[in-house]
Amino acid sequence: MNLERAQLGLLAALAATIPVSIFASQLLLWLSIAVLVVRLAARRARLVRTPLDTPLLALVVWTLLAASFAQDPVHSHENSKKLLLYALFYVGVEVLGRPAGRERVLSSALLGGLALVGLMVAQHLFLGYDRLDRRPSGFLGHYMSASGVTMAVLVLAVARLALGPRARPRVSDLRLPAIVLTGVAVVVAATLAGQGVVATRLCVAAIAALGAAVALSDGKAARAAEATLPLVTAPLAAWALVVSQTRSAWIGAALGLAVIAVLRAPRLLWLLGAAVAAVVLLRPASVTSRLTVVDESSRDRYYMWQAGVDMVLDKPVFGQGPGMILAVYPRYRWPEAPNPRQPHLHNNLFQVTAERGLPGLAFFLWWATAALAAALGESRRGASEGPGTAWAAGGVLGAIAAVLVAGLFEYNLGDSEVLMLFLLLTAVPFALRNARAAVA
């Protein structure tokens, strides 16, 4: 196997494991970076400049400065190690420029997403994850991480169905989704028998292997996966998102799906409106009980955002420092806030500003706006370049918009799983641009 194929297989395995294991996905990221460094040294790859380079560099430098001026610089610098994950963007830009590789890597992300949402639904049905204080988290450590990834997976799957190449899969083509869901069923059965940890680890390893196989194999099952995975994943992801009872993910998913509807045919917005109307009329308890802004969680967010404003006013330049919110929150907490301590401020903008000051917010907004603008530009071009490009560009635009809007109500980019999926997706527009430039 040459280095290029090894790079593709590693990135596909990484994409497949983001929804199921932060340890596995980060291990595969370090291996991907190592292979890319070897390829760069051998002049078999090159890094192309992107409009995200400058804001990313500025954000990284300012984050490290903010950590240096924090109340506890050692702890703050330790917390800043998540900056290393941003290397995934550059691995993605280099690998995803090849159309076949791009399709297979995105299919691998849907493969891992199918495992996640399948387990979330099973947890809700069979393992007692059916209360607000016990929500399904799938393979991940927290339901908020699971719902954030599920939201993006849903948007990607719907984009593939709405904007991608038309296909009529046969029953025999459903083998790969069936294998994934069988693995999920084994995890559920093992959990009931008290052997869930071992089964989960084996399932994660199998998902990584399947992701790499989807990318590297020329077999019929791998090709069929491009059409069958979104077909099975979309309804299960919608189900998992509902039972997650996570309002921020609902809002993000609604916007992401609206973006896909506009790209496919604006009249499809009526379908989205009809779905919302159906929820209002049917009033399912798992949904309507969460449609409120006067519950304790909503009130807590209001007061923690007020505390965030006070943090910024107190330290407007460098902020409190990365990872310092939990330590300093009691000092700024408003008396009316229901909870005495908070590890973060449940809002990307408030969190970044409180941790890294107003310059940090400016660099973050520069980066996010540049990523969104690139996705928007490629989605417009994609419509004229065929369904393969159209669905990748459109799906990425919808998913990026969903994550950013959901991030107004949750610090979702603080979750490594959501951040890694976001970084992988932001690489797609620049990979498309580089591929077009190489042909020209």
GROMACS .gro file of C-alpha atoms in nm:
model
  440
    1MET     CA    1   0.000   0.000   0.000
    2ASN     CA    2   0.145   0.340  -0.098
    3LEU     CA    3   0.143   0.640   0.133
    4GLU     CA    4  -0.144   0.810  -0.050
    5ARG     CA    5  -0.374   0.513   0.000
    6ALA     CA    6  -0.260   0.479   0.362
    7GLN     CA    7  -0.345   0.848   0.413
    8LEU     CA    8  -0.691   0.800   0.264
    9GLY     CA    9  -0.758   0.488   0.471
   10LEU     CA   10  -0.650   0.659   0.793
   11LEU     CA   11  -0.866   0.965   0.727
   12ALA     CA   12  -1.167   0.747   0.644
   13ALA     CA   13  -1.116   0.543   0.963
   14LEU     CA   14  -1.083   0.869   1.155
   15ALA     CA   15  -1.409   1.001   1.005
   16ALA     CA   16  -1.585   0.676   1.097
   17THR     CA   17  -1.465   0.686   1.459
   18ILE     CA   18  -1.539   1.052   1.535
   19PRO     CA   19  -1.901   0.961   1.625
   20VAL     CA   20  -1.804   0.659   1.836
   21SER     CA   21  -1.469   0.713   2.012
   22ILE     CA   22  -1.266   1.024   2.085
   23PHE     CA   23  -0.964   0.808   2.177
   24ALA     CA   24  -0.969   0.615   1.849
   25SER     CA   25  -1.031   0.923   1.634
   26GLN     CA   26  -0.750   1.120   1.796
   27LEU     CA   27  -0.510   0.826   1.768
   28LEU     CA   28  -0.594   0.803   1.398
   29LEU     CA   29  -0.544   1.179   1.366
   30TRP     CA   30  -0.190   1.156   1.502
   31LEU     CA   31  -0.116   0.869   1.261
   32SER     CA   32  -0.264   1.073   0.974
   33ILE     CA   33  -0.045   1.369   1.065
   34ALA     CA   34   0.263   1.146   1.079
   35VAL     CA   35   0.191   1.004   0.731
   36LEU     CA   36   0.129   1.354   0.593
   37VAL     CA   37   0.462   1.474   0.735
   38VAL     CA   38   0.639   1.183   0.567
   39ARG     CA   39   0.466   1.260   0.239
   40LEU     CA   40   0.556   1.628   0.266
   41ALA     CA   41   0.919   1.541   0.335
   42ALA     CA   42   0.922   1.310   0.033
   43ARG     CA   43   0.761   1.583  -0.182
   44ARG     CA   44   0.463   1.360  -0.250
   45ALA     CA   45   0.219   1.609  -0.101
   46ARG     CA   46   0.201   1.983  -0.053
   47LEU     CA   47   0.002   2.214   0.167
   48VAL     CA   48  -0.192   2.482  -0.018
   49ARG     CA   49  -0.266   2.814   0.145
   50THR     CA   50  -0.629   2.881   0.238
   51PRO     CA   51  -0.821   3.187   0.361
   52LEU     CA   52  -0.850   3.015   0.700
   53ASP     CA   53  -0.475   3.010   0.763
   54THR     CA   54  -0.443   3.363   0.902
   55PRO     CA   55  -0.746   3.361   1.135
   56LEU     CA   56  -0.654   3.013   1.258
   57LEU     CA   57  -0.296   3.119   1.332
   58ALA     CA   58  -0.418   3.434   1.505
   59LEU     CA   59  -0.668   3.236   1.714
   60VAL     CA   60  -0.402   2.984   1.817
   61VAL     CA   61  -0.147   3.251   1.910
   62TRP     CA   62  -0.401   3.456   2.103
   63THR     CA   63  -0.527   3.147   2.287
   64LEU     CA   64  -0.174   3.071   2.404
   65LEU     CA   65  -0.127   3.433   2.513
   66ALA     CA   66  -0.456   3.422   2.703
   67ALA     CA   67  -0.336   3.103   2.875
   68SER     CA   68  -0.013   3.276   2.975
   69PHE     CA   69  -0.203   3.558   3.147
   70ALA     CA   70  -0.455   3.329   3.318
   71GLN     CA   71  -0.494   3.291   3.693
   72ASP     CA   72  -0.345   2.941   3.661
   73PRO     CA   73  -0.123   2.945   3.347
   74VAL     CA   74  -0.017   2.581   3.380
   75HIS     CA   75  -0.375   2.455   3.388
   76SER     CA   76  -0.476   2.693   3.112
   77HIS     CA   77  -0.194   2.584   2.881
   78GLU     CA   78  -0.282   2.221   2.953
   79ASN     CA   79  -0.639   2.295   2.848
   80SER     CA   80  -0.512   2.457   2.526
   81LYS     CA   81  -0.376   2.130   2.390
   82LYS     CA   82  -0.704   2.088   2.202
   83LEU     CA   83  -0.558   2.337   1.953
   84LEU     CA   84  -0.364   2.043   1.807
   85LEU     CA   85  -0.691   1.908   1.667
   86TYR     CA   86  -0.695   2.194   1.415
   87ALA     CA   87  -0.430   2.003   1.219
   88LEU     CA   88  -0.719   1.785   1.100
   89PHE     CA   89  -0.828   2.070   0.874
   90TYR     CA   90  -0.501   2.056   0.679
   91VAL     CA   91  -0.504   1.677   0.655
   92GLY     CA   92  -0.856   1.702   0.517
   93VAL     CA   93  -0.772   1.970   0.262
   94GLU     CA   94  -0.489   1.757   0.124
   95VAL     CA   95  -0.679   1.426   0.111
   96LEU     CA   96  -1.031   1.533   0.014
   97GLY     CA   97  -0.928   1.699  -0.312
   98ARG     CA   98  -0.968   1.367  -0.492
   99PRO     CA   99  -1.339   1.312  -0.577
  100ALA     CA  100  -1.347   0.938  -0.507
  101GLY     CA  101  -1.164   0.984  -0.178
  102ARG     CA  102  -1.393   1.268  -0.074
  103GLU     CA  103  -1.707   1.061  -0.137
  104ARG     CA  104  -1.567   0.764   0.051
  105VAL     CA  105  -1.450   0.966   0.353
  106LEU     CA  106  -1.789   1.135   0.387
  107SER     CA  107  -1.954   0.793   0.355
  108SER     CA  108  -1.728   0.670   0.635
  109ALA     CA  109  -1.847   0.959   0.852
  110LEU     CA  110  -2.205   0.848   0.785
  111LEU     CA  111  -2.105   0.490   0.872
  112GLY     CA  112  -1.984   0.596   1.215
  113GLY     CA  113  -2.285   0.823   1.247
  114LEU     CA  114  -2.515   0.527   1.179
  115ALA     CA  115  -2.355   0.334   1.464
  116LEU     CA  116  -2.396   0.632   1.697
  117VAL     CA  117  -2.762   0.700   1.620
  118GLY     CA  118  -2.845   0.330   1.616
  119LEU     CA  119  -2.710   0.291   1.969
  120MET     CA  120  -2.883   0.609   2.088
  121VAL     CA  121  -3.219   0.477   1.969
  122ALA     CA  122  -3.148   0.136   2.125
  123GLN     CA  123  -3.050   0.299   2.455
  124HIS     CA  124  -3.378   0.488   2.454
  125LEU     CA  125  -3.584   0.178   2.376
  126PHE     CA  126  -3.409  -0.093   2.577
  127LEU     CA  127  -3.161   0.051   2.829
  128GLY     CA  128  -3.369   0.308   3.015
  129TYR     CA  129  -3.225   0.624   2.857
  130ASP     CA  130  -3.568   0.783   2.835
  131ARG     CA  131  -3.568   1.061   3.094
  132LEU     CA  132  -3.442   1.417   3.092
  133ASP     CA  133  -3.182   1.328   3.355
  134ARG     CA  134  -3.081   1.014   3.162
  135ARG     CA  135  -3.057   1.088   2.792
  136PRO     CA  136  -2.895   0.860   2.532
  137SER     CA  137  -2.530   0.933   2.455
  138GLY     CA  138  -2.454   0.643   2.221
  139PHE     CA  139  -2.084   0.559   2.223
  140LEU     CA  140  -1.986   0.904   2.350
  141GLY     CA  141  -1.941   1.025   2.703
  142HIS     CA  142  -2.217   1.287   2.711
  143TYR     CA  143  -2.555   1.330   2.550
  144MET     CA  144  -2.467   1.684   2.438
  145SER     CA  145  -2.172   1.554   2.235
  146ALA     CA  146  -2.389   1.279   2.090
  147SER     CA  147  -2.669   1.515   1.993
  148GLY     CA  148  -2.425   1.761   1.833
  149VAL     CA  149  -2.268   1.491   1.617
  150THR     CA  150  -2.612   1.344   1.538
  151MET     CA  151  -2.729   1.684   1.418
  152ALA     CA  152  -2.443   1.712   1.168
  153VAL     CA  153  -2.482   1.350   1.057
  154LEU     CA  154  -2.853   1.405   0.989
  155VAL     CA  155  -2.783   1.710   0.774
  156LEU     CA  156  -2.511   1.526   0.579
  157ALA     CA  157  -2.733   1.222   0.519
  158VAL     CA  158  -3.025   1.433   0.398
  159ALA     CA  159  -2.792   1.632   0.172
  160ARG     CA  160  -2.670   1.309   0.011
  161LEU     CA  161  -3.028   1.199  -0.050
  162ALA     CA  162  -3.150   1.537  -0.176
  163LEU     CA  163  -2.850   1.665  -0.372
  164GLY     CA  164  -2.638   1.357  -0.450
  165PRO     CA  165  -2.644   1.114  -0.741
  166ARG     CA  166  -2.972   0.932  -0.786
  167ALA     CA  167  -2.954   0.561  -0.703
  168ARG     CA  168  -3.196   0.275  -0.653
  169PRO     CA  169  -3.025   0.044  -0.406
  170ARG     CA  170  -3.135  -0.316  -0.389
  171VAL     CA  171  -3.192  -0.508  -0.070
  172SER     CA  172  -2.857  -0.681  -0.115
  173ASP     CA  173  -2.689  -0.339  -0.111
  174LEU     CA  174  -2.793  -0.290   0.252
  175ARG     CA  175  -2.532  -0.534   0.379
  176LEU     CA  176  -2.296  -0.272   0.518
  177PRO     CA  177  -2.563  -0.080   0.716
  178ALA     CA  178  -2.693  -0.418   0.837
  179ILE     CA  179  -2.344  -0.511   0.960
  180VAL     CA  180  -2.315  -0.181   1.149
  181LEU     CA  181  -2.656  -0.217   1.314
  182THR     CA  182  -2.580  -0.579   1.401
  183GLY     CA  183  -2.268  -0.459   1.581
  184VAL     CA  184  -2.482  -0.207   1.769
  185ALA     CA  185  -2.724  -0.484   1.866
  186VAL     CA  186  -2.433  -0.689   2.001
  187VAL     CA  187  -2.321  -0.391   2.212
  188VAL     CA  188  -2.673  -0.355   2.354
  189ALA     CA  189  -2.697  -0.726   2.435
  190ALA     CA  190  -2.351  -0.725   2.593
  191THR     CA  191  -2.441  -0.419   2.800
  192LEU     CA  192  -2.747  -0.596   2.933
  193ALA     CA  193  -2.521  -0.891   3.021
  194GLY     CA  194  -2.268  -0.667   3.198
  195GLN     CA  195  -2.000  -0.694   2.925
  196GLY     CA  196  -2.065  -0.364   2.751
  197VAL     CA  197  -1.711  -0.223   2.776
  198VAL     CA  198  -1.544  -0.507   2.587
  199ALA     CA  199  -1.818  -0.518   2.324
  200THR     CA  200  -1.799  -0.141   2.276
  201ARG     CA  201  -1.423  -0.149   2.219
  202LEU     CA  202  -1.453  -0.431   1.968
  203CYS     CA  203  -1.734  -0.247   1.789
  204VAL     CA  204  -1.526   0.073   1.767
  205ALA     CA  205  -1.235  -0.122   1.617
  206ALA     CA  206  -1.470  -0.283   1.367
  207ILE     CA  207  -1.615   0.055   1.268
  208ALA     CA  208  -1.264   0.194   1.210
  209ALA     CA  209  -1.180  -0.106   0.990
  210LEU     CA  210  -1.506  -0.073   0.798
  211GLY     CA  211  -1.443   0.299   0.744
  212ALA     CA  212  -1.100   0.228   0.597
  213ALA     CA  213  -1.244  -0.054   0.386
  214VAL     CA  214  -1.515   0.173   0.244
  215ALA     CA  215  -1.244   0.417   0.134
  216LEU     CA  216  -0.993   0.168  -0.006
  217SER     CA  217  -1.206  -0.112  -0.147
  218ASP     CA  218  -1.331  -0.121  -0.503
  219GLY     CA  219  -1.585  -0.389  -0.417
  220LYS     CA  220  -1.955  -0.367  -0.477
  221ALA     CA  221  -2.042  -0.324  -0.108
  222ALA     CA  222  -1.815  -0.022  -0.075
  223ARG     CA  223  -1.965   0.144  -0.381
  224ALA     CA  224  -2.320   0.066  -0.269
  225ALA     CA  225  -2.248   0.221   0.071
  226GLU     CA  226  -2.245   0.568  -0.084
  227ALA     CA  227  -2.618   0.533  -0.156
  228THR     CA  228  -2.739   0.301   0.119
  229LEU     CA  229  -2.573   0.459   0.423
  230PRO     CA  230  -2.759   0.792   0.400
  231LEU     CA  231  -3.085   0.609   0.324
  232VAL     CA  232  -3.065   0.418   0.654
  233THR     CA  233  -2.888   0.685   0.858
  234ALA     CA  234  -3.124   0.979   0.794
  235PRO     CA  235  -3.440   0.838   0.960
  236LEU     CA  236  -3.248   0.687   1.252
  237ALA     CA  237  -3.059   1.016   1.305
  238ALA     CA  238  -3.388   1.208   1.311
  239TRP     CA  239  -3.525   0.960   1.568
  240ALA     CA  240  -3.210   0.982   1.780
  241LEU     CA  241  -3.217   1.361   1.769
  242VAL     CA  242  -3.576   1.369   1.895
  243VAL     CA  243  -3.510   1.132   2.186
  244SER     CA  244  -3.194   1.325   2.279
  245GLN     CA  245  -3.426   1.607   2.396
  246THR     CA  246  -3.150   1.855   2.311
  247ARG     CA  247  -3.303   2.184   2.201
  248SER     CA  248  -2.987   2.343   2.067
  249ALA     CA  249  -2.936   2.046   1.833
  250TRP     CA  250  -3.301   2.066   1.723
  251ILE     CA  251  -3.258   2.431   1.629
  252GLY     CA  252  -2.930   2.365   1.448
  253ALA     CA  253  -3.077   2.068   1.260
  254ALA     CA  254  -3.380   2.271   1.153
  255LEU     CA  255  -3.157   2.541   1.007
  256GLY     CA  256  -2.924   2.289   0.841
  257LEU     CA  257  -3.218   2.109   0.681
  258ALA     CA  258  -3.362   2.442   0.568
  259VAL     CA  259  -3.032   2.514   0.392
  260ILE     CA  260  -3.051   2.179   0.212
  261ALA     CA  261  -3.414   2.250   0.115
  262VAL     CA  262  -3.319   2.587  -0.033
  263LEU     CA  263  -3.036   2.430  -0.232
  264ARG     CA  264  -3.255   2.146  -0.360
  265ALA     CA  265  -3.576   2.342  -0.423
  266PRO     CA  266  -3.700   2.631  -0.207
  267ARG     CA  267  -4.053   2.492  -0.215
  268LEU     CA  268  -3.928   2.205   0.002
  269LEU     CA  269  -3.926   2.452   0.290
  270TRP     CA  270  -4.299   2.383   0.303
  271LEU     CA  271  -4.218   2.025   0.401
  272LEU     CA  272  -4.002   2.147   0.687
  273GLY     CA  273  -4.280   2.380   0.792
  274ALA     CA  274  -4.528   2.094   0.772
  275ALA     CA  275  -4.305   1.880   0.995
  276VAL     CA  276  -4.292   2.158   1.255
  277ALA     CA  277  -4.669   2.199   1.233
  278ALA     CA  278  -4.716   1.825   1.282
  279VAL     CA  279  -4.507   1.840   1.599
  280VAL     CA  280  -4.718   2.128   1.727
  281LEU     CA  281  -5.043   1.943   1.652
  282LEU     CA  282  -4.939   1.597   1.773
  283ARG     CA  283  -4.754   1.737   2.074
  284PRO     CA  284  -4.528   1.438   2.151
  285ALA     CA  285  -4.429   1.460   2.515
  286SER     CA  286  -4.055   1.420   2.449
  287VAL     CA  287  -4.066   1.732   2.232
  288THR     CA  288  -4.331   1.961   2.376
  289SER     CA  289  -4.197   1.928   2.729
  290ARG     CA  290  -3.876   2.088   2.604
  291LEU     CA  291  -4.041   2.372   2.411
  292THR     CA  292  -4.008   2.628   2.687
  293VAL     CA  293  -3.774   2.908   2.789
  294VAL     CA  294  -3.880   2.930   3.153
  295ASP     CA  295  -3.736   2.599   3.278
  296GLU     CA  296  -3.435   2.585   3.509
  297SER     CA  297  -3.191   2.510   3.226
  298SER     CA  298  -3.300   2.815   3.026
  299ARG     CA  299  -3.286   3.041   3.332
  300ASP     CA  300  -2.941   2.908   3.416
  301ARG     CA  301  -2.818   2.991   3.067
  302TYR     CA  302  -2.946   3.347   3.097
  303TYR     CA  303  -2.762   3.406   3.422
  304MET     CA  304  -2.442   3.232   3.311
  305TRP     CA  305  -2.437   3.455   3.002
  306GLN     CA  306  -2.472   3.755   3.233
  307ALA     CA  307  -2.176   3.620   3.429
  308GLY     CA  308  -1.989   3.583   3.100
  309VAL     CA  309  -2.046   3.951   3.023
  310ASP     CA  310  -1.906   4.040   3.365
  311MET     CA  311  -1.600   3.821   3.299
  312VAL     CA  312  -1.534   4.005   2.974
  313LEU     CA  313  -1.582   4.346   3.133
  314ASP     CA  314  -1.333   4.247   3.404
  315LYS     CA  315  -1.070   4.111   3.160
  316PRO     CA  316  -1.153   4.233   2.807
  317VAL     CA  317  -0.815   4.174   2.641
  318PHE     CA  318  -0.690   3.828   2.736
  319GLY     CA  319  -0.997   3.699   2.917
  320GLN     CA  320  -0.991   3.455   3.206
  321GLY     CA  321  -0.781   3.201   3.014
  322PRO     CA  322  -0.872   2.871   2.844
  323GLY     CA  323  -1.021   2.617   3.083
  324MET     CA  324  -1.063   2.867   3.366
  325ILE     CA  325  -1.442   2.917   3.364
  326LEU     CA  326  -1.507   2.646   3.625
  327ALA     CA  327  -1.257   2.803   3.866
  328VAL     CA  328  -1.371   3.165   3.828
  329TYR     CA  329  -1.745   3.118   3.779
  330PRO     CA  330  -1.837   3.139   4.152
  331ARG     CA  331  -1.682   3.486   4.160
  332TYR     CA  332  -1.904   3.612   3.878
  333ARG     CA  333  -2.215   3.402   3.936
  334TRP     CA  334  -2.537   3.595   3.970
  335PRO     CA  335  -2.733   3.508   4.288
  336GLU     CA  336  -3.040   3.408   4.084
  337ALA     CA  337  -2.849   3.140   3.891
  338PRO     CA  338  -2.983   2.792   3.982
  339ASN     CA  339  -2.643   2.615   3.974
  340PRO     CA  340  -2.345   2.733   4.178
  341ARG     CA  341  -2.076   2.608   3.936
  342GLN     CA  342  -2.043   2.584   3.558
  343PRO     CA  343  -1.759   2.431   3.354
  344HIS     CA  344  -1.852   2.644   3.051
  345LEU     CA  345  -2.102   2.910   2.943
  346HIS     CA  346  -2.317   2.708   2.699
  347ASN     CA  347  -2.249   2.946   2.411
  348ASN     CA  348  -1.951   2.947   2.175
  349LEU     CA  349  -1.932   3.326   2.153
  350PHE     CA  350  -1.960   3.393   2.526
  351GLN     CA  351  -1.717   3.111   2.601
  352VAL     CA  352  -1.448   3.226   2.358
  353THR     CA  353  -1.477   3.588   2.468
  354ALA     CA  354  -1.473   3.509   2.839
  355GLU     CA  355  -1.171   3.279   2.798
  356ARG     CA  356  -0.969   3.472   2.538
  357GLY     CA  357  -1.097   3.829   2.543
  358LEU     CA  358  -1.243   4.047   2.268
  359PRO     CA  359  -0.948   3.990   2.029
  360GLY     CA  360  -1.005   3.615   2.068
  361LEU     CA  361  -1.371   3.664   1.973
  362ALA     CA  362  -1.268   3.866   1.667
  363PHE     CA  363  -1.031   3.592   1.548
  364PHE     CA  364  -1.292   3.322   1.613
  365LEU     CA  365  -1.557   3.511   1.415
  366TRP     CA  366  -1.307   3.571   1.133
  367TRP     CA  367  -1.233   3.198   1.114
  368ALA     CA  368  -1.598   3.088   1.135
  369THR     CA  369  -1.713   3.348   0.882
  370ALA     CA  370  -1.439   3.253   0.636
  371ALA     CA  371  -1.530   2.884   0.668
  372LEU     CA  372  -1.901   2.956   0.617
  373ALA     CA  373  -1.831   3.186   0.321
  374ALA     CA  374  -1.615   2.921   0.152
  375ALA     CA  375  -1.888   2.659   0.199
  376LEU     CA  376  -2.149   2.897   0.058
  377GLY     CA  377  -1.934   2.974  -0.245
  378GLU     CA  378  -1.871   2.607  -0.320
  379SER     CA  379  -2.239   2.517  -0.276
  380ARG     CA  380  -2.325   2.769  -0.548
  381ARG     CA  381  -2.063   2.628  -0.783
  382GLY     CA  382  -2.148   2.269  -0.697
  383ALA     CA  383  -2.491   2.289  -0.858
  384SER     CA  384  -2.326   2.324  -1.199
  385GLU     CA  385  -2.054   2.064  -1.142
  386GLY     CA  386  -2.266   1.755  -1.092
  387PRO     CA  387  -2.439   1.585  -0.798
  388GLY     CA  388  -2.115   1.448  -0.651
  389THR     CA  389  -1.987   1.799  -0.587
  390ALA     CA  390  -2.331   1.946  -0.515
  391TRP     CA  391  -2.409   1.719  -0.223
  392ALA     CA  392  -2.065   1.747  -0.066
  393ALA     CA  393  -2.066   2.127  -0.084
  394GLY     CA  394  -2.431   2.162   0.013
  395GLY     CA  395  -2.410   1.912   0.296
  396VAL     CA  396  -2.106   2.085   0.439
  397LEU     CA  397  -2.276   2.425   0.419
  398GLY     CA  398  -2.582   2.290   0.600
  399ALA     CA  399  -2.376   2.112   0.866
  400ILE     CA  400  -2.151   2.414   0.932
  401ALA     CA  401  -2.454   2.641   0.963
  402ALA     CA  402  -2.620   2.390   1.197
  403VAL     CA  403  -2.316   2.367   1.427
  404LEU     CA  404  -2.271   2.745   1.442
  405VAL     CA  405  -2.638   2.814   1.517
  406ALA     CA  406  -2.659   2.536   1.777
  407GLY     CA  407  -2.346   2.690   1.927
  408LEU     CA  408  -2.546   2.996   2.025
  409PHE     CA  409  -2.710   2.781   2.293
  410GLU     CA  410  -2.434   2.532   2.371
  411TYR     CA  411  -2.053   2.535   2.377
  412ASN     CA  412  -2.053   2.259   2.115
  413LEU     CA  413  -1.709   2.341   1.973
  414GLY     CA  414  -1.575   2.261   2.318
  415ASP     CA  415  -1.666   1.896   2.253
  416SER     CA  416  -1.374   1.732   2.075
  417GLU     CA  417  -1.608   1.507   1.876
  418VAL     CA  418  -1.811   1.799   1.738
  419LEU     CA  419  -1.498   2.007   1.680
  420MET     CA  420  -1.322   1.729   1.486
  421LEU     CA  421  -1.625   1.666   1.265
  422PHE     CA  422  -1.657   2.042   1.211
  423LEU     CA  423  -1.289   2.072   1.114
  424LEU     CA  424  -1.315   1.779   0.873
  425LEU     CA  425  -1.619   1.934   0.706
  426THR     CA  426  -1.465   2.283   0.681
  427ALA     CA  427  -1.182   2.125   0.480
  428VAL     CA  428  -1.420   2.010   0.204
  429PRO     CA  429  -1.480   2.349   0.032
  430PHE     CA  430  -1.106   2.417   0.011
  431ALA     CA  431  -1.039   2.065  -0.114
  432LEU     CA  432  -1.299   2.124  -0.387
  433ARG     CA  433  -1.134   2.453  -0.475
  434ASN     CA  434  -0.789   2.295  -0.494
  435ALA     CA  435  -0.917   2.010  -0.710
  436ARG     CA  436  -1.068   2.260  -0.953
  437ALA     CA  437  -0.746   2.460  -0.965
  438ALA     CA  438  -0.541   2.144  -1.033
  439VAL     CA  439  -0.758   2.059  -1.333
  440ALA     CA  440  -0.735   2.412  -1.468
   0.00000   0.00000   0.00000
